[in-house]
PDB file of C-alpha atoms in Angstrom:
ATOM      1  CA  MET A1034      78.686 105.739 124.496  1.00 46.00           C
ATOM      2  CA  THR A1035      80.271 105.798 121.043  1.00 53.00           C
ATOM      3  CA  THR A1036      83.372 103.995 120.134  1.00 54.00           C
ATOM      4  CA  THR A1037      86.033 106.069 118.319  1.00 57.00           C
ATOM      5  CA  ARG A1038      87.812 104.455 115.418  1.00 53.00           C
ATOM      6  CA  SER A1039      91.092 104.271 117.454  1.00 56.00           C
ATOM      7  CA  GLU A1040      89.377 102.534 120.218  1.00 55.00           C
ATOM      8  CA  ALA A1041      87.935 100.112 117.820  1.00 53.00           C
ATOM      9  CA  HIS A1042      91.177  99.327 116.143  1.00 58.00           C
ATOM     10  CA  ALA A1043      92.841  98.802 119.588  1.00 62.00           C
ATOM     11  CA  ALA A1044      90.183  96.062 120.170  1.00 76.00           C
ATOM     12  CA  TYR A1045      91.107  94.075 117.261  1.00 87.00           C
ATOM     13  CA  ASP A1046      92.308  90.616 118.640  1.00 88.00           C
ATOM     14  CA  ALA A1047      93.099  87.949 115.934  1.00 86.00           C
ATOM     15  CA  TYR A1048      93.021  85.317 118.660  1.00 87.00           C
ATOM     16  CA  LEU A1049      89.056  85.873 118.797  1.00 88.00           C
ATOM     17  CA  ALA A1050      87.277  83.916 115.913  1.00 85.00           C
ATOM     18  CA  GLN A1051      84.843  86.827 115.011  1.00 88.00           C
ATOM     19  CA  CYS A1052      87.474  89.535 114.882  1.00 90.00           C
ATOM     20  CA  PRO A1053      87.919  91.244 111.487  1.00 91.00           C
ATOM     21  CA  ALA A1054      91.723  90.987 112.001  1.00 90.00           C
ATOM     22  CA  ARG A1055      91.425  87.171 112.131  1.00 89.00           C
ATOM     23  CA  HIS A1056      89.549  87.021 108.902  1.00 88.00           C
ATOM     24  CA  LEU A1057      92.177  89.240 107.225  1.00 90.00           C
ATOM     25  CA  LEU A1058      94.959  86.950 108.773  1.00 90.00           C
ATOM     26  CA  ASP A1059      93.310  83.953 107.299  1.00 89.00           C
ATOM     27  CA  ARG A1060      93.202  85.670 103.961  1.00 89.00           C
ATOM     28  CA  ILE A1061      96.717  86.774 103.722  1.00 90.00           C
ATOM     29  CA  SER A1062      98.075  83.404 105.089  1.00 90.00           C
ATOM     30  CA  ASN A1063      96.587  81.692 101.973  1.00 90.00           C
ATOM     31  CA  LYS A1064      99.318  80.083  99.841  1.00 89.00           C
ATOM     32  CA  TRP A1065      98.051  81.631  96.698  1.00 93.00           C
ATOM     33  CA  VAL A1066      97.620  85.063  98.241  1.00 93.00           C
ATOM     34  CA  SER A1067     101.300  84.989  99.456  1.00 92.00           C
ATOM     35  CA  LEU A1068     102.533  83.998  95.975  1.00 93.00           C
ATOM     36  CA  ILE A1069     100.475  86.568  94.167  1.00 96.00           C
ATOM     37  CA  VAL A1070     101.733  89.315  96.376  1.00 96.00           C
ATOM     38  CA  ASN A1071     105.220  88.118  95.775  1.00 94.00           C
ATOM     39  CA  ALA A1072     104.638  87.857  91.988  1.00 96.00           C
ATOM     40  CA  LEU A1073     103.249  91.410  91.874  1.00 97.00           C
ATOM     41  CA  ALA A1074     106.069  92.941  94.014  1.00 96.00           C
ATOM     42  CA  ASP A1075     108.129  93.713  91.075  1.00 91.00           C
ATOM     43  CA  GLY A1076     105.160  95.608  89.170  1.00 96.00           C
ATOM     44  CA  PRO A1077     101.919  95.106  87.323  1.00 97.00           C
ATOM     45  CA  GLN A1078     101.294  91.717  85.785  1.00 96.00           C
ATOM     46  CA  ARG A1079      98.697  90.462  83.358  1.00 95.00           C
ATOM     47  CA  TYR A1080      96.455  87.594  84.172  1.00 93.00           C
ATOM     48  CA  THR A1081      98.256  85.155  81.882  1.00 91.00           C
ATOM     49  CA  GLU A1082     101.623  86.282  83.258  1.00 95.00           C
ATOM     50  CA  LEU A1083     100.450  85.528  86.783  1.00 95.00           C
ATOM     51  CA  SER A1084      99.057  82.056  85.799  1.00 94.00           C
ATOM     52  CA  ARG A1085     102.446  81.346  84.262  1.00 95.00           C
ATOM     53  CA  ILE A1086     104.362  82.415  87.292  1.00 94.00           C
ATOM     54  CA  LEU A1087     101.984  80.552  89.694  1.00 94.00           C
ATOM     55  CA  VAL A1088     102.560  77.053  88.310  1.00 91.00           C
ATOM     56  CA  SER A1089      99.533  74.771  89.139  1.00 92.00           C
ATOM     57  CA  VAL A1090      97.138  77.363  90.177  1.00 93.00           C
ATOM     58  CA  SER A1091      93.645  76.836  88.773  1.00 94.00           C
ATOM     59  CA  GLN A1092      92.058  79.567  86.804  1.00 94.00           C
ATOM     60  CA  LYS A1093      89.172  79.449  89.262  1.00 96.00           C
ATOM     61  CA  MET A1094      91.420  79.859  92.283  1.00 96.00           C
ATOM     62  CA  LEU A1095      93.731  82.585  90.540  1.00 96.00           C
ATOM     63  CA  THR A1096      90.491  84.583  89.714  1.00 95.00           C
ATOM     64  CA  GLN A1097      89.048  84.153  93.236  1.00 95.00           C
ATOM     65  CA  SER A1098      92.107  85.047  95.081  1.00 96.00           C
ATOM     66  CA  LEU A1099      92.626  88.162  92.740  1.00 97.00           C
ATOM     67  CA  ARG A1100      89.016  89.299  93.509  1.00 96.00           C
ATOM     68  CA  THR A1101      89.455  88.883  97.243  1.00 95.00           C
ATOM     69  CA  LEU A1102      92.613  90.842  97.192  1.00 96.00           C
ATOM     70  CA  GLU A1103      90.966  93.562  95.025  1.00 97.00           C
ATOM     71  CA  ARG A1104      88.028  93.600  97.584  1.00 96.00           C
ATOM     72  CA  ASP A1105      90.566  93.865 100.563  1.00 95.00           C
ATOM     73  CA  GLY A1106      92.201  96.872  98.745  1.00 97.00           C
ATOM     74  CA  LEU A1107      95.574  95.078  98.240  1.00 97.00           C
ATOM     75  CA  VAL A1108      95.337  94.773  94.383  1.00 98.00           C
ATOM     76  CA  THR A1109      94.059  96.885  91.562  1.00 98.00           C
ATOM     77  CA  ARG A1110      92.561  95.527  88.293  1.00 97.00           C
ATOM     78  CA  THR A1111      92.920  97.631  85.256  1.00 95.00           C
ATOM     79  CA  VAL A1112      91.188  96.785  82.002  1.00 93.00           C
ATOM     80  CA  THR A1113      92.549  98.088  78.746  1.00 89.00           C
ATOM     81  CA  PRO A1114      90.022  97.905  75.875  1.00 90.00           C
ATOM     82  CA  SER A1115      91.866  95.907  72.952  1.00 88.00           C
ATOM     83  CA  VAL A1116      91.500  92.732  71.206  1.00 87.00           C
ATOM     84  CA  PRO A1117      91.819  90.685  73.234  1.00 87.00           C
ATOM     85  CA  VAL A1118      91.037  92.793  76.320  1.00 86.00           C
ATOM     86  CA  ARG A1119      94.114  93.397  78.387  1.00 88.00           C
ATOM     87  CA  VAL A1120      93.793  93.052  82.191  1.00 92.00           C
ATOM     88  CA  ASP A1121      96.548  94.147  84.471  1.00 95.00           C
ATOM     89  CA  TYR A1122      96.876  93.559  88.199  1.00 98.00           C
ATOM     90  CA  ALA A1123      99.132  95.533  90.489  1.00 98.00           C
ATOM     91  CA  LEU A1124      99.559  96.036  94.045  1.00 98.00           C
ATOM     92  CA  THR A1125      98.238  99.010  95.964  1.00 98.00           C
ATOM     93  CA  SER A1126     100.147 100.979  98.538  1.00 97.00           C
ATOM     94  CA  LEU A1127      98.501  98.811 101.157  1.00 97.00           C
ATOM     95  CA  GLY A1128      99.293  95.715  99.167  1.00 97.00           C
ATOM     96  CA  GLU A1129     102.828  96.945  98.887  1.00 97.00           C
ATOM     97  CA  SER A1130     103.307  97.355 102.631  1.00 97.00           C
ATOM     98  CA  LEU A1131     102.698  93.549 102.805  1.00 96.00           C
ATOM     99  CA  VAL A1132     105.446  92.703 100.459  1.00 96.00           C
ATOM    100  CA  PRO A1133     108.361  92.582 102.970  1.00 96.00           C
ATOM    101  CA  VAL A1134     106.421  90.191 105.200  1.00 94.00           C
ATOM    102  CA  MET A1135     105.505  88.010 102.313  1.00 93.00           C
ATOM    103  CA  ARG A1136     109.058  88.016 100.963  1.00 93.00           C
ATOM    104  CA  THR A1137     110.354  87.033 104.193  1.00 93.00           C
ATOM    105  CA  ILE A1138     108.166  84.147 104.846  1.00 92.00           C
ATOM    106  CA  LYS A1139     108.769  82.733 101.164  1.00 91.00           C
ATOM    107  CA  ALA A1140     112.541  83.119 101.752  1.00 94.00           C
ATOM    108  CA  TRP A1141     112.227  81.309 105.038  1.00 95.00           C
ATOM    109  CA  ALA A1142     110.453  78.449 103.698  1.00 94.00           C
ATOM    110  CA  GLU A1143     112.985  78.172 100.776  1.00 95.00           C
ATOM    111  CA  GLU A1144     116.066  78.490 103.062  1.00 97.00           C
ATOM    112  CA  ASN A1145     114.590  75.990 105.784  1.00 97.00           C
ATOM    113  CA  MET A1146     113.063  73.372 103.602  1.00 96.00           C
ATOM    114  CA  ASP A1147     115.888  70.720 103.934  1.00 97.00           C
ATOM    115  CA  GLU A1148     115.674  71.035 107.704  1.00 97.00           C
ATOM    116  CA  VAL A1149     111.966  70.724 107.685  1.00 96.00           C
ATOM    117  CA  LEU A1150     112.168  67.781 105.535  1.00 96.00           C
ATOM    118  CA  ALA A1151     114.809  66.163 107.802  1.00 96.00           C
ATOM    119  CA  ALA A1152     112.512  66.741 110.868  1.00 96.00           C
ATOM    120  CA  ARG A1153     109.432  65.260 109.029  1.00 95.00           C
ATOM    121  CA  SER A1154     111.535  62.117 108.183  1.00 96.00           C
ATOM    122  CA  THR A1155     112.768  61.736 111.693  1.00 95.00           C
ATOM    123  CA  TYR A1156     109.127  62.269 113.111  1.00 95.00           C
ATOM    124  CA  ASP A1157     107.684  59.755 110.507  1.00 94.00           C
ATOM    125  CA  ALA A1158     110.285  57.072 111.334  1.00 93.00           C
ATOM    126  CA  ALA A1159     109.671  57.279 115.224  1.00 92.00           C
ATOM    127  CA  PRO A1160     107.813  54.417 116.755  1.00 88.00           C
ATOM    128  CA  GLY A1161     104.231  55.094 117.621  1.00 80.00           C
ATOM    129  CA  VAL A1162     103.669  57.703 115.081  1.00 66.00           C
TER     130      VAL A1162
END
């Protein structure tokens, strides 16, 4: 019995460790991926621009994150021959479909940070912690 693509799609369950959707969820929940998607939401960026926007990301981590996003079809890499070589990164239509989710998560974190810090302080001050 063959499984159709729609049947296989319906069988994805990110709660299961070996599910491909779980691996994708792991990837897109990475902090650098989230920030890269947000940085590219306004249009293509050069590698150096991304490294400037994403303060404290190492060159290795930025390169690795961009490669995995490219592999997953979320980002395109365009090389323009020049001196020095120009490399631009842009979101694909699939990557653009992720932008609203990532922007919402980023905004939520920024808007709720004071409350989270207060909760941490209360928790850390409680006896027995």
